[in-house]
XYZ file of C-alpha atoms in Angstrom:
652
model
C -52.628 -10.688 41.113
C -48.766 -10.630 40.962
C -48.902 -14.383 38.872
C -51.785 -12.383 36.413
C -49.772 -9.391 35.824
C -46.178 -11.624 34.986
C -48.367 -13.157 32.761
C -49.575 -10.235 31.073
C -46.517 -8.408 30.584
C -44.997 -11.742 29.209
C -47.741 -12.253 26.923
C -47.180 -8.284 25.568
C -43.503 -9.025 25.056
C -44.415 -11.975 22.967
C -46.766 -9.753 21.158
C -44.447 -7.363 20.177
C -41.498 -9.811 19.572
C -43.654 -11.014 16.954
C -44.471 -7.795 15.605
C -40.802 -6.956 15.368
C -40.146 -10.250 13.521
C -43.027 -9.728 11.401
C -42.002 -6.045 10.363
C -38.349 -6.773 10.440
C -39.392 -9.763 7.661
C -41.541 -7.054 5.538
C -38.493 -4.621 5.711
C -36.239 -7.478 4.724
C -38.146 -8.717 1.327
C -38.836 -4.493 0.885
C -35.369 -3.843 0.475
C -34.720 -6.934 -1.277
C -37.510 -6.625 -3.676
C -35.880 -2.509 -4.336
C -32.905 -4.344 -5.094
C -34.150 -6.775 -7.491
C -35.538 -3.741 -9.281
C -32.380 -2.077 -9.136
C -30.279 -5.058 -10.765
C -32.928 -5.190 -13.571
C -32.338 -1.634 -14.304
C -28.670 -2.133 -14.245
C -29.863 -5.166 -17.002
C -31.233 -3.006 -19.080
C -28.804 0.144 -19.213
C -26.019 -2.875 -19.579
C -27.429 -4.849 -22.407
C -28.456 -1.379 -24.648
C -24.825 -0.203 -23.925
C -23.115 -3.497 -25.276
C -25.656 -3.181 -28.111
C -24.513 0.092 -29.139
C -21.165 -0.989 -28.839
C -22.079 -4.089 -31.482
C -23.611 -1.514 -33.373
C -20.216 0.046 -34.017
C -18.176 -2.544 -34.779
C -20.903 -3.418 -37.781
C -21.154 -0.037 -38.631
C -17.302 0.061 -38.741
C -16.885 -2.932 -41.149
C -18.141 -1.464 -43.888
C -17.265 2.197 -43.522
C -13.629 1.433 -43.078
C -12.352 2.839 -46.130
C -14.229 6.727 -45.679
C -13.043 6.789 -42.318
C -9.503 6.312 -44.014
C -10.400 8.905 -46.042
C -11.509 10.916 -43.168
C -8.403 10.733 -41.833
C -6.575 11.526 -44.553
C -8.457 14.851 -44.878
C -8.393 15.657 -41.323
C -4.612 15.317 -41.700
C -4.936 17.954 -44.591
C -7.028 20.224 -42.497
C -5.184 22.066 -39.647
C -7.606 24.567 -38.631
C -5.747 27.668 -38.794
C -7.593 29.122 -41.445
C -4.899 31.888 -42.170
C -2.274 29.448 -43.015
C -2.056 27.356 -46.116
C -1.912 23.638 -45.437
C 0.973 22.929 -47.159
C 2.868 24.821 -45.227
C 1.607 23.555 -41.947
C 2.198 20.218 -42.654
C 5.984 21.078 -42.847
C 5.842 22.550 -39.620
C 6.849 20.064 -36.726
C 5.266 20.477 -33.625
C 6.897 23.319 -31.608
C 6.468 25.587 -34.520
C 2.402 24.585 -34.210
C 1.924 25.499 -31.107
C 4.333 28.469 -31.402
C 1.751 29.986 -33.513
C -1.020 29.420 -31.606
C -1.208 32.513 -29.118
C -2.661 32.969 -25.681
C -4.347 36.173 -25.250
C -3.826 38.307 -21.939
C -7.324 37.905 -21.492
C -6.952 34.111 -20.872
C -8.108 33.613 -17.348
C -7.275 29.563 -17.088
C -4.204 27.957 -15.857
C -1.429 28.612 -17.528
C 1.755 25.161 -17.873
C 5.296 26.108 -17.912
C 7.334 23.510 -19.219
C 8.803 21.143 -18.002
C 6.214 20.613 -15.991
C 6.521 20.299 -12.439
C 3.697 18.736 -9.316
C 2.805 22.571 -8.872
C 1.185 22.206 -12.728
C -0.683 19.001 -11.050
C -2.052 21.349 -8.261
C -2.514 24.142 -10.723
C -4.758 22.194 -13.266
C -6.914 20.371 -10.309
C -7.707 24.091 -8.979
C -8.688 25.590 -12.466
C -11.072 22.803 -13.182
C -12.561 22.345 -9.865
C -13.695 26.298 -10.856
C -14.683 25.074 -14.274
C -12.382 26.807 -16.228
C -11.236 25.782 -19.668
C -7.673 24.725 -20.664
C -6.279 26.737 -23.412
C -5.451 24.677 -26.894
C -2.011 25.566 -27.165
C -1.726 23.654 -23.829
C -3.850 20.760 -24.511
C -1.591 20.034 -27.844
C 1.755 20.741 -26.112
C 0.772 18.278 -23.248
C -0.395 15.721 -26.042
C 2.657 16.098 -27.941
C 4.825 15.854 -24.584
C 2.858 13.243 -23.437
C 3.183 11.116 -26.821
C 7.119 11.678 -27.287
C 7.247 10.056 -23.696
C 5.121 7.251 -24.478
C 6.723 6.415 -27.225
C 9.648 5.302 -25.331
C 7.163 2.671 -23.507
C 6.750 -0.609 -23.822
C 4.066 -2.475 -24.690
C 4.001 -3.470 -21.047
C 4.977 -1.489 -18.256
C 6.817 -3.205 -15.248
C 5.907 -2.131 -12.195
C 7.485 -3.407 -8.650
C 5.730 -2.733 -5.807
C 7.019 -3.114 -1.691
C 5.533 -2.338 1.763
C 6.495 1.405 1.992
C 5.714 1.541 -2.053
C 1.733 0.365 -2.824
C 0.547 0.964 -6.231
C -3.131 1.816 -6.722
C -5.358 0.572 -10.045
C -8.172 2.984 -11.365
C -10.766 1.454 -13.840
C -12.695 3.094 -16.319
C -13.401 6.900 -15.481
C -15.387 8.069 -19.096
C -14.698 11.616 -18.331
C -15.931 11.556 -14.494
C -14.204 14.232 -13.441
C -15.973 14.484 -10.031
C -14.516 10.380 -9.330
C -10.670 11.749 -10.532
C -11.265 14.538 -7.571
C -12.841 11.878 -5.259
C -9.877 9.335 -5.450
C -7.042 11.631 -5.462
C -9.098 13.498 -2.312
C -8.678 9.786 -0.394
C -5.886 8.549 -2.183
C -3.644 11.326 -2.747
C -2.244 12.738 -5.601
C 0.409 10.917 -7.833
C 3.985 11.178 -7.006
C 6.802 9.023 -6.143
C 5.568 7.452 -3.122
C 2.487 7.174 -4.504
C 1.862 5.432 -8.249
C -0.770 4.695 -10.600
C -2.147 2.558 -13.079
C -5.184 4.016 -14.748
C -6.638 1.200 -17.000
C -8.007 2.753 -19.900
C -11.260 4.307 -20.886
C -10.392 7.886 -19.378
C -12.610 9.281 -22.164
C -15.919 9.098 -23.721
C -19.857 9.001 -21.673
C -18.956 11.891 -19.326
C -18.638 15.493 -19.729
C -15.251 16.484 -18.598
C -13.138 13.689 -20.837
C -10.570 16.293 -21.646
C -9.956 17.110 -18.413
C -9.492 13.889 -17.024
C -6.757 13.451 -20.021
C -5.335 16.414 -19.018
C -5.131 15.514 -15.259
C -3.704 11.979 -16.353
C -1.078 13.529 -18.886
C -0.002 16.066 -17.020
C 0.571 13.663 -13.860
C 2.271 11.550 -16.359
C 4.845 13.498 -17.421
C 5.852 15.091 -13.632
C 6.048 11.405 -12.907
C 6.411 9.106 -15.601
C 7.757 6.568 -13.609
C 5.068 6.383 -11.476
C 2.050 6.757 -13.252
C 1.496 4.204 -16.230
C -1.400 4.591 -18.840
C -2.933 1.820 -20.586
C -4.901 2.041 -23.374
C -8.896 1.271 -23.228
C -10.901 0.457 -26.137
C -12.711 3.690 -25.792
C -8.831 5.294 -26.554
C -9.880 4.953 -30.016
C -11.159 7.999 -32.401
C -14.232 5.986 -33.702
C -15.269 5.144 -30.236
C -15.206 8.640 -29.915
C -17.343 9.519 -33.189
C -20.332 7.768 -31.237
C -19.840 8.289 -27.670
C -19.286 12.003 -27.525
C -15.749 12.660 -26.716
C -15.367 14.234 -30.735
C -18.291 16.492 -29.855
C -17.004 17.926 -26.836
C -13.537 18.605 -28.193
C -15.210 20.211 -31.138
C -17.656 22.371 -28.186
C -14.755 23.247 -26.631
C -12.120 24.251 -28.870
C -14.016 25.539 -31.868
C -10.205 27.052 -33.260
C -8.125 24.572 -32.529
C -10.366 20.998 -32.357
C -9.895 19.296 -35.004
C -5.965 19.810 -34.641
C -6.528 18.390 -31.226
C -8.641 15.277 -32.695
C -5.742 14.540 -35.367
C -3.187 14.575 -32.486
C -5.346 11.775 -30.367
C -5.960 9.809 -33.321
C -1.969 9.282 -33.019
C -1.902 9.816 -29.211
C -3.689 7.326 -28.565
C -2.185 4.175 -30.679
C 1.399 4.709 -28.379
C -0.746 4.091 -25.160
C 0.922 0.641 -23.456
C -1.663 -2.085 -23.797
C -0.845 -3.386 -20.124
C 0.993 -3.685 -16.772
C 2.809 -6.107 -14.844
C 2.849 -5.894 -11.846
C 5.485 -7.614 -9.778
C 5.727 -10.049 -12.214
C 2.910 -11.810 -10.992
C -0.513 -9.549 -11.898
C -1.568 -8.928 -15.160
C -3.395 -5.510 -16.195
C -5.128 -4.689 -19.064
C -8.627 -3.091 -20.025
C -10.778 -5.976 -21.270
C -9.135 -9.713 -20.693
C -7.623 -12.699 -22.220
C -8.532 -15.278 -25.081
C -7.517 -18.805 -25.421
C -5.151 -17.505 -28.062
C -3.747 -14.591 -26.105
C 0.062 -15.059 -26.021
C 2.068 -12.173 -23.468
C 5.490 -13.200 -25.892
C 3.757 -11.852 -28.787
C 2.024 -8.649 -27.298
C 5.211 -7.678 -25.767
C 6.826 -7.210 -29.535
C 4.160 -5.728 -31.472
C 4.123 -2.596 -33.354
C 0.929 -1.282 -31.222
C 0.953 2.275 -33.005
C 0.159 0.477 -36.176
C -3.549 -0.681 -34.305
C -5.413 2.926 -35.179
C -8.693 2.125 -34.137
C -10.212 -1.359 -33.407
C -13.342 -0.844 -35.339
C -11.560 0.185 -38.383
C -10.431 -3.381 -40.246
C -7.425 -3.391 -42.214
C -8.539 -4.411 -45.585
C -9.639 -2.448 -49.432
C -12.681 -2.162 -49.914
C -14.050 -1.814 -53.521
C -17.712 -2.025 -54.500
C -19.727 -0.750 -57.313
C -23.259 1.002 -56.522
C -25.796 2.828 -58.606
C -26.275 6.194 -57.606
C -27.431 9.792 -59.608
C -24.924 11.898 -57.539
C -22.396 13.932 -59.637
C -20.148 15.321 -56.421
C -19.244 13.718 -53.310
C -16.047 14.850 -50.343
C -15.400 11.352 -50.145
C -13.091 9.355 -52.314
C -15.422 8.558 -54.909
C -15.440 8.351 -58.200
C -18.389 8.800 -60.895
C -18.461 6.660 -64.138
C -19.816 7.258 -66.815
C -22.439 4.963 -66.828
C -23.886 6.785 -63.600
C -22.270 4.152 -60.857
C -20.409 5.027 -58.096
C -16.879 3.216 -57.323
C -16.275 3.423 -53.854
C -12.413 3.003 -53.513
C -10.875 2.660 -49.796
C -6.663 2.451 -48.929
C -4.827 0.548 -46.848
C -2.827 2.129 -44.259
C -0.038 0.581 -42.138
C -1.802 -1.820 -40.301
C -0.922 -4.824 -37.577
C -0.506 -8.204 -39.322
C -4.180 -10.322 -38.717
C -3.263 -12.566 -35.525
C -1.178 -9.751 -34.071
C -4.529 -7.108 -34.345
C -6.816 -10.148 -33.247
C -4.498 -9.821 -30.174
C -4.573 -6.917 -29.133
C -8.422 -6.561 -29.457
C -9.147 -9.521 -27.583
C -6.736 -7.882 -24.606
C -9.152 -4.404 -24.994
C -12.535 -5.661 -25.603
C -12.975 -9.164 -23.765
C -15.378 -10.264 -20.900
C -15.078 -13.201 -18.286
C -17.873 -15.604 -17.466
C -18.630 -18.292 -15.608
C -19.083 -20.848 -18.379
C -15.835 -22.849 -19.140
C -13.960 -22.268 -22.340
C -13.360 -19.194 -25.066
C -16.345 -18.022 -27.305
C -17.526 -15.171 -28.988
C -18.200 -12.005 -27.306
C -21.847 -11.900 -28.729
C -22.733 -8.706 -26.150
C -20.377 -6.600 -27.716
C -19.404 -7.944 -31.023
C -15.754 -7.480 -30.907
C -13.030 -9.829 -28.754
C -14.413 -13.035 -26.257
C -15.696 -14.465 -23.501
C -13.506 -16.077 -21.436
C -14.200 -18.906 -18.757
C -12.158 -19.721 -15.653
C -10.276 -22.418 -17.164
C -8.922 -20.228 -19.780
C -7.944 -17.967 -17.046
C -5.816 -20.613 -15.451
C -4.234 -21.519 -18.443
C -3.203 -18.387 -19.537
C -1.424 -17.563 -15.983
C 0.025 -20.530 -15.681
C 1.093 -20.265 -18.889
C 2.962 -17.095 -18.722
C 3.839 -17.675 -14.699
C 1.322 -14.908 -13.306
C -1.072 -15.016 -10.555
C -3.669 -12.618 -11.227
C -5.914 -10.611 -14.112
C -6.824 -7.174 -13.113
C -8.940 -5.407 -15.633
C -11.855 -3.301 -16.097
C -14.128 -2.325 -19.380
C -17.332 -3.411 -17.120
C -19.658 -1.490 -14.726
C -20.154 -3.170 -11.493
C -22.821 -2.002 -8.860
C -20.064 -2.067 -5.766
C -17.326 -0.511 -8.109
C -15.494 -3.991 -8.530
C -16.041 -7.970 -8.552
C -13.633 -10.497 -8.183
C -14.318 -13.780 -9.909
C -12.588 -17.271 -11.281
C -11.780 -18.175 -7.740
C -9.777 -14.683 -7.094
C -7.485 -14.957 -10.097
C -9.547 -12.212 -12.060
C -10.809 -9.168 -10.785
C -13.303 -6.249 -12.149
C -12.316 -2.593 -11.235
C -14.410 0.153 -12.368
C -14.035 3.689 -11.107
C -16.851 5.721 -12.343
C -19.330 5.854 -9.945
C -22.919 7.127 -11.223
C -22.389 5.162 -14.339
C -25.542 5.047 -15.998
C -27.680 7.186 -13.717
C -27.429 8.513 -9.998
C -27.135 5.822 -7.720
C -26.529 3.295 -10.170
C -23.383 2.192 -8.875
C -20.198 2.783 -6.800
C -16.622 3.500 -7.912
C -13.591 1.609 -6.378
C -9.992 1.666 -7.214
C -7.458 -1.228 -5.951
C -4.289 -1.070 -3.398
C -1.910 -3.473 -4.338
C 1.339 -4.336 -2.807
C 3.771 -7.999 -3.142
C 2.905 -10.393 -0.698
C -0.540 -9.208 0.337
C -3.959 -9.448 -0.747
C -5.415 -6.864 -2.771
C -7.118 -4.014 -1.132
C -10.313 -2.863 -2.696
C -11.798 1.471 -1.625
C -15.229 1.860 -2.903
C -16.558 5.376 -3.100
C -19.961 7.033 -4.803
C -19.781 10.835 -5.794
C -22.781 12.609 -3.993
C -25.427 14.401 -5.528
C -28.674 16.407 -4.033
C -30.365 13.139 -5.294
C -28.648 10.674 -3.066
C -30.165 12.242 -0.144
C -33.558 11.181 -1.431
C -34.965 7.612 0.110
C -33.624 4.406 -1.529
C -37.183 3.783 -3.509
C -37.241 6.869 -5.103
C -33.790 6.766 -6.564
C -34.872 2.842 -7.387
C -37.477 4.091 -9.451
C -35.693 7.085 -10.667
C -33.445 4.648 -12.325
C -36.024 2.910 -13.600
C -37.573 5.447 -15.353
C -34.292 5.782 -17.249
C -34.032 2.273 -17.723
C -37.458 1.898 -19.067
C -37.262 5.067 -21.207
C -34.091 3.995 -23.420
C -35.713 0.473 -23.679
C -38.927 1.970 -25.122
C -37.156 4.178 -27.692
C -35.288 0.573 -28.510
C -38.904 -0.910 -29.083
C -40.790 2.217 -30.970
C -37.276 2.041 -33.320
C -38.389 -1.036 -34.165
C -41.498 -1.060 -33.852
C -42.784 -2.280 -37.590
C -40.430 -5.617 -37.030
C -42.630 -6.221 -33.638
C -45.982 -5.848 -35.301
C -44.669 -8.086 -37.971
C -43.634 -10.953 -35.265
C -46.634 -10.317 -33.033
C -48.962 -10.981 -35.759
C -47.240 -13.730 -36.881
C -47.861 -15.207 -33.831
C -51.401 -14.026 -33.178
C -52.624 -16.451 -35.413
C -56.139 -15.770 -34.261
C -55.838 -11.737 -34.796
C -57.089 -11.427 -30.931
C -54.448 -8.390 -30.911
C -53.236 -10.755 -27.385
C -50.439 -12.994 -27.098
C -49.564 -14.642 -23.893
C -46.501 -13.626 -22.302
C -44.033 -15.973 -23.072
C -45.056 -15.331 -27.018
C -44.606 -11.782 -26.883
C -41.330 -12.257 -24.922
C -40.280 -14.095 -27.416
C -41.002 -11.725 -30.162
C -39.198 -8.826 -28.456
C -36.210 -10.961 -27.851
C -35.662 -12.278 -31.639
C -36.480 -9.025 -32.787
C -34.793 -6.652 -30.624
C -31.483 -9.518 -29.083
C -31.154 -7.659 -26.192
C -30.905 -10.699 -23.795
C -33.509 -8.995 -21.021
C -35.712 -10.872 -18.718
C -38.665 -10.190 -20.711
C -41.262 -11.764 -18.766
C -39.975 -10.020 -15.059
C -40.099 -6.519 -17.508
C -44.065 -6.739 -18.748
C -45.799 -5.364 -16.201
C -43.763 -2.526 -17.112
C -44.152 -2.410 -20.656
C -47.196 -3.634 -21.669
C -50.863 -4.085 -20.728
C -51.776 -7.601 -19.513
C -55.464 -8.618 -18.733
C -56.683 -11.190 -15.835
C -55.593 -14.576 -17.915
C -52.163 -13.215 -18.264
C -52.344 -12.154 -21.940
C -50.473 -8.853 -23.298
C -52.329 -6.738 -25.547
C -48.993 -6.491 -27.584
C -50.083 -2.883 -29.460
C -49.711 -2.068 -25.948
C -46.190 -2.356 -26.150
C -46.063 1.291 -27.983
C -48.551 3.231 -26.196
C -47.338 6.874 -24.769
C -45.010 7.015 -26.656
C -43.897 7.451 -30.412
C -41.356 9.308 -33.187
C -41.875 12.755 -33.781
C -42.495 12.850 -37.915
C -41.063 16.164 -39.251
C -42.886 16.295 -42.455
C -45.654 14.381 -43.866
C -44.324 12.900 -45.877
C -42.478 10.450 -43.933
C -43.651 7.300 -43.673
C -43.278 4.994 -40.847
C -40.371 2.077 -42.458
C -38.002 5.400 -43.015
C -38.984 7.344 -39.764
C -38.148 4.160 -37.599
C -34.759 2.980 -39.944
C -33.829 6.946 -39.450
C -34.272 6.761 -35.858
C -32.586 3.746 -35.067
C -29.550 4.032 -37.299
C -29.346 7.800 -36.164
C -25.954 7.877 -34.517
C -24.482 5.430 -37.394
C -25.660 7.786 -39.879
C -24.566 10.883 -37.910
C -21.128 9.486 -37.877
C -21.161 9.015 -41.299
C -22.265 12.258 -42.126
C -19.199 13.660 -39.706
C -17.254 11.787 -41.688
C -17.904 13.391 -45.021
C -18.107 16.781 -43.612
C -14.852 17.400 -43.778
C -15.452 21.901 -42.760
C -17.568 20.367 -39.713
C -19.560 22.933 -40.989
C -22.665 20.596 -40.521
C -23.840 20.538 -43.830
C -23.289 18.278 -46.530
C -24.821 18.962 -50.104
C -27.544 16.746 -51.164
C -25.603 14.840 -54.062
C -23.533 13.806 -50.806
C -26.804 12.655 -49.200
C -28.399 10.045 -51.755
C -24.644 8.408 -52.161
C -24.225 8.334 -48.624
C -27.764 6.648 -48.310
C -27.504 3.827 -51.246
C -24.125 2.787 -49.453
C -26.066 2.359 -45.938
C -29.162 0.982 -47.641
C -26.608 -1.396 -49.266
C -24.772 -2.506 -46.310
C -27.787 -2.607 -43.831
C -30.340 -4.234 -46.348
C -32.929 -1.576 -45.885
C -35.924 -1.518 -48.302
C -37.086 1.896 -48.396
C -38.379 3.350 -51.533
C -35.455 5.879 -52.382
C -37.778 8.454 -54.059
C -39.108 8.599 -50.016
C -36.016 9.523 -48.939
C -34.811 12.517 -51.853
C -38.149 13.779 -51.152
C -37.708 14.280 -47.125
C -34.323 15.614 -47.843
C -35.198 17.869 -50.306
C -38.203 19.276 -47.851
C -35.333 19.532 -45.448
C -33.302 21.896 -47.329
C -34.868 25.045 -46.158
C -32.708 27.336 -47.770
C -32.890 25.573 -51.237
C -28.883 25.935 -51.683
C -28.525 22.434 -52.902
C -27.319 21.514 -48.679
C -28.698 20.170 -45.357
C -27.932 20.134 -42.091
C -27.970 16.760 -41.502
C -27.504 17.185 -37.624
C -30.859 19.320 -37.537
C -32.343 16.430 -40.228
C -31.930 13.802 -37.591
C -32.744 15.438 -35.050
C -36.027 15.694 -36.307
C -36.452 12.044 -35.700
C -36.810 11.959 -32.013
C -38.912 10.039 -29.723
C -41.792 11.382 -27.978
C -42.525 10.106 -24.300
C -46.231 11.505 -24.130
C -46.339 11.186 -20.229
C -43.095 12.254 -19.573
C -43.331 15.062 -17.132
C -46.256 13.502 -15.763
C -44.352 10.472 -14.383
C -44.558 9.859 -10.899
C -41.023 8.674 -9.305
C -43.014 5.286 -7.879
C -44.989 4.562 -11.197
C -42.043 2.230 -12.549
C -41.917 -1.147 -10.580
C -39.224 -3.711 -11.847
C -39.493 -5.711 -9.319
């Protein structure tokens, strides 16, 4: 009996020893298959952000010479209405913001100068309770803040020692909530305690001019001990698309466009790197095979306005009916328009090509230098390029950011380059951690990773998996509905039968030529598009649920689908003309501004089609349009939407 019962109980302890292996296995591939979904919708937020940034730097190529122009008038414009604008351009700076006047009714923090660490304190307190800062401080910190960097070099030297650590912060695209988080764990600046902050401070998030303000102020209580390099989001077109403009302009309806002109300068006296103890190299983006330190140390970086903005004249004849335009244009007589740009002071070629490799480059794996096809502006830089360049100039180490990582940082090229990016939440809740970097001579880097919590975080893992990928899959479908005529064009192409199926690697191949987004197609189909038992997609499929709202008739579907997908290029145009930000531009203004983006972008749309939508669209019939309502109009429907269940996406 004794012999039957040992047996028994060994038996059950098999039995469930199994069961444990067997459920500890399932849990295993769960959580690895919620991570595989996870990285994929990392993929696709990634690859539509470097897009957009591509985007850009085409758009930026040809509109080069009205965004001089837009310069030139924002220069003219000072935004106190009561003054004349001669006279406030002979003002210098104190006399500015001498006339700007802070009512007793101001209940935000108010900056003696010079400022001391209680202004630090006094600033972190006032936005913690979301309070505003008052324009007349926001351009007296700029101005401070720029007479100081002026004085910079190129490079900052930085020496570090046992007692003395300094700590490098990535990109923080107005994350206010991450600024809070690593000065709550890292403590504030001071002279025991420095900073690098490595560019990108603005831009993405909602709170950009806070964070500038935080990082200014800090500056100049301890300039010594807080160095600011300059990202390639510290650049007033980056700003045009990614929302730091608008939120100044929200913010500071007075004073904004004051505050704009001063970062446009601001901005081009930011340092382009750090040394650190003569042995670590920072800077936003990365290296090139060309990249030589010697060079970057001596130039002129306050000639380098804006990295999208090439220095060259640009002079082109189109036809056009308009009779008025803001922008420098000039009517002949024979009905043409002469588009004339100017060349400002500008960085010599190789001396620009420079600096934007050191802001906008990536590393890789792959050996050697090549284009940086993801983004369209600086390179890709392989390991051996690494080594060359440090052993070139003596250093040890590349610390940059200018890339979102899912743990906050990566290290790669065996150690000698390392990733730090410090705003956490990136692309959507959960999507990834923030870290900053301890460094200190004769030790190995020290790497603090850190997420800011939400209410959603408390949620299970698979439900903020597939929250994600509802955002990822939403901004890829307004991609594919944007574009959606090319598809049909290369699906049918393809369908050479008309069976309205294509088998998968066909129709992955379509959406990759057509929409160059570099995605794992095939892993994303059961997520996009309908495929039956033998593995074929019903490609129409690919547009179901969801489509672009048509605000008149009359619209047909080539110019609804070029108006949605160029809407943030032309938006930025149209800021660019509208020089009152008054959001209206007349609709002589309109037709010119089209045939020069038809032009450039090579779209064939019928232009009576588009003077017919805009004249529909002035409601008022005063000869203007608001062109931010017009595009508006063009939005994408998602027809399920709200009825989207958390676990109905499945990357994986």
């Amino acid at each position: 009996m004794g012999c039957n019962t040992s047996s028994t109980r060994i038996e059950n302890s098999q039995t469930s020893l199994r069961a444990v292996l067997i459920i500890q296995n399932w849990y295993r591939g769960y959580r690895a298959r919620l991570k595989a979904r996870k990285q994929y919708a990392l993929t696709i937020f990634q690859s539509i952000e470097y897009a957009d940034e591509q985007d850009q730097i085409q758009l930026c190529n040809f509109f080069s010479f009205m965004l001089e122009n837009y310069t030139r008038i924002r220069k003219e414009e000072i935004g106190l209405n009561q003054l004349a604008e001669n006279e406030l351009d002979m003002r210098d700076k104190q006399d500015y913001v001498d006339l700007i006047d802070v009512p007793d009714s101001y209940k935000g923090p108010r900056l003696q100068f010079p400022l001391t660490c209680a202004d630090i304190d006094l600033l972190l307190e006032a936005f913690k309770r979301k309070q505003i800062l008052h324009a007349r401080y926001v351009l007296e910190v700029l101005f401070e803040t720029k007479k100081l960097l002026k004085q910079m070099p190129n490079f900052t030297q930085v020496q570090t020692s046992p007692s003395k650590e300094v700590t490098v912060c990535g990109d923080l695209h107005g994350k206010l909530d991450d600024l809070f988080l690593i000065f709550y764990k890292n403590g504030l600046p001071s002279g025991s305690n420095p900073y690098v902050f490595n560019g990108d401070f603005v831009d993405r998030g909602r709170n950009s001019i806070e964070v500038l303000m935080i990082l200014c102020v800090s500056f100049l209580v301890y300039p010594n001990d807080l160095h600011l390099n300059r990202g390639n989001h510290e650049d007033y077109m980056m700003n045009l698309r990614y929302g730091f403009t608008k939120e100044i302009l929200h913010k500071y309806k007075i004073h904004g466009k004051k505050i704009l002109q001063t970062l446009e300068e601001f901005y081009t006296w930011l340092p382009i790197g750090t040394i650190i103890d003569n042995e670590i190299l920072v800077v936003h983006g990365g290296i090139s095979e060309t990249t030589d330190l010697n060079l970057l140390h001596r130039v002129e970086r306050n000639k380098m306005k804006s990295v999208l903005m090439p220095p060259r004249e640009i002079y082109k004849d189109y036809n056009t009916d308009s009779k008025h335009s803001k922008v420098d244009v000039t009517i002949s007589a024979h009905g043409r328009i002469k588009t004339k740009g100017f060349l400002s002071e500008h960085l010599p070629k190789h001396e620009r090509e420079q600096v934007i490799d050191i802001l906008w480059s990536d590393p890789r794996g792959k050996k050697g230098c090549f284009p940086n096809t993801g983004r369209g502006g600086g390179c890709y830089f392989g390991p051996d390029i690494t080594s060359k360049i440090l052993n070139k100039f003596q250093l040890k180490m590349i610390i940059r950011s200018h890339e979102c990582k899912p743990e906050g940082y990566e290290i790669c090229h065996g150690g000698k380059v390392v990733t730090i990016f410090s705003a956490s939440n990136y692309y959507e809740e959960d999507s990834n951690r923030g870290a900053y970097v301890k460094l200190c001579s004769g030790t190995n880097p020290r790497f603090f990773q850190y997420q800011v919590t939400d209410a959603t975080c408390f949620h299970p893992f698979h439900q903020r998996v597939s929250t994600m990928e509802n955002s990822a899959i939403k901004i890829l479908k307004e991609r594919m509905i944007s574009r959606k005529t090319d598809l049909i064009r290369a699906f049918l192409y393809q369908d050479r039968r008309k069976s309205g199926k294509l088998p998968v690697s066909k129709w992955a191949f379509c959406m990759e030529t057509i929409l160059g987004l570099n995605l794992p197609w095939r892993s994303l189909s059961s997520n996009l598009v309908i495929i039956d038992q033998n593995g074929n997609v019903d490609y129409m499929s690919s547009f179901r649920n969801i489509h672009i709202e048509k605000p008149v008739k009359e619209a047909n579907s080539a110019l609804v689908e070029t108006l949605c997908r160029y809407r943030s290029d032309l938006e930025i145009i149209f800021n660019a003309i509208d020089t009152d930000h008054s959001g209206l531009i007349s609709m002589e203004e309109f037709r010119a501004m089209w045939k020069l983006f038809s032009y450039h972008y090579n779209v064939h749309i019928d232009d009576s089609q588009v003077n017919k939508i805009a004249s529909i669209m002035d409601l008022n019939r005063d000869g203007s349009i608001d062109f931010t309502e017009f595009l508006k109009a063009f939005y994408v429907v998602h027809k399920y939407e709200t009825m989207m269940k958390p676990e109905a996406t499945n990357l994986g």
